[in-house]
Amino acid sequence: DQQVKQNSPSLSVQEGRISILNCDYTNSMFDYFLWYKKYPAEGPTFLISISSIKDKNEDGRFTVFLNKSAKHLSLHIVPSQPGDSAVYFCAASGIKGAGNTGKLIFGQGTTLQVKP
Amino acid sequence: NAGVTQTPKFRILKIGQSMTLQCTQDMNHNYMYWYRQDPGMGLKLIYYSVGAGITDKGEVPNGYNVSRSTTEDFPLRLELAAPSQTSVYFCASSYPQTDTQYFGPGTRLTVL
């Protein structure tokens, strides 16, 4: 049972255009969402996150949008650059509190290719 | 700061062999995690630890064991390697009550 899903295995965009990566989740108890970026032969690196009390978080060229009613989040990259070509994972975690161990549930990943 | 380091980077095992994947972090993080990533799949949690001497199972613990004798080290043990354990293994760490995990570079394991 995949609780976090990235239904697009790959995405190709032109340099300078917007990249939109999507992620859906099924568990309404998730309250924090993260995006990780992964280059080949490297470990994932944290990119941006959003709490369930917000619907948008922005960091430079990267913006994450959260639609709780639809259980959907998206990552927008504007403008896209060739160096953004990587695999992007969304991840979700549960409600904070005693006993929370910070466990993350990951989606399958989307491979983004930005063409020069 | 080296962050999270993993050794070895690559390893080929024969069926039935055993090995230990090493993971060390120098950020004084209490929480540490082991994941595996299969092709086209996300990261699956194998085991995690919330501090020295405390470990617990994740989503896919069968065939693996862990120990946590120090804050810095969190080795993952494969006792009887099977082809189904062919994967890329990532170790990660974080502060308590935070969600941002810091990952090592991974160990690519092939079992033949």
Short mmCIF file of C-alpha atoms in Angstrom, two decimals, chain A residues 36-46 83-89 106, chain B residues 4-6 9-10 35-37 41 43 87-92 101-108:
data_model
loop_
_atom_site.label_atom_id
_atom_site.label_comp_id
_atom_site.label_asym_id
_atom_site.label_seq_id
_atom_site.Cartn_x
_atom_site.Cartn_y
_atom_site.Cartn_z
CA TYR A 36 14.64 15.60 -1.67
CA LYS A 37 16.87 15.79 -4.72
CA LYS A 38 19.19 12.98 -5.74
CA TYR A 39 22.03 12.96 -8.25
CA PRO A 40 23.42 9.65 -9.56
CA ALA A 41 25.84 7.90 -7.19
CA GLU A 42 25.00 10.33 -4.37
CA GLY A 43 22.64 10.26 -1.42
CA PRO A 44 19.43 12.32 -1.41
CA THR A 45 19.79 15.91 -0.25
CA PHE A 46 17.07 17.96 1.39
CA GLY A 83 21.83 21.50 -13.09
CA ASP A 84 18.35 20.71 -11.76
CA SER A 85 18.39 17.44 -13.70
CA ALA A 86 18.09 14.79 -10.98
CA VAL A 87 15.63 12.43 -9.31
CA TYR A 88 13.19 14.20 -6.99
CA PHE A 89 11.55 12.37 -4.10
CA PHE A 106 9.01 8.28 0.43
CA VAL B 4 27.20 10.95 7.08
CA THR B 5 29.78 8.54 5.71
CA GLN B 6 29.19 5.00 4.46
CA LYS B 9 30.75 2.19 -1.76
CA PHE B 10 30.32 -1.03 -3.72
CA TYR B 35 17.01 2.63 3.87
CA ARG B 36 17.19 0.55 0.74
CA GLN B 37 16.34 1.80 -2.70
CA MET B 41 11.19 2.61 -6.22
CA LEU B 43 13.39 4.53 -0.22
CA SER B 87 19.94 -2.81 -3.77
CA VAL B 88 21.44 0.55 -2.92
CA TYR B 89 21.58 1.15 0.82
CA PHE B 90 21.46 4.61 2.36
CA CYS B 91 22.13 5.61 5.91
CA ALA B 92 20.67 8.86 7.27
CA GLN B 101 17.31 13.74 7.41
CA TYR B 102 20.87 13.91 6.15
CA PHE B 103 21.93 11.05 3.91
CA GLY B 104 25.18 9.30 3.22
CA PRO B 105 26.37 8.58 -0.34
CA GLY B 106 25.09 5.01 -0.35
CA THR B 107 26.43 1.48 -0.71
CA ARG B 108 25.62 -0.41 -3.89
#
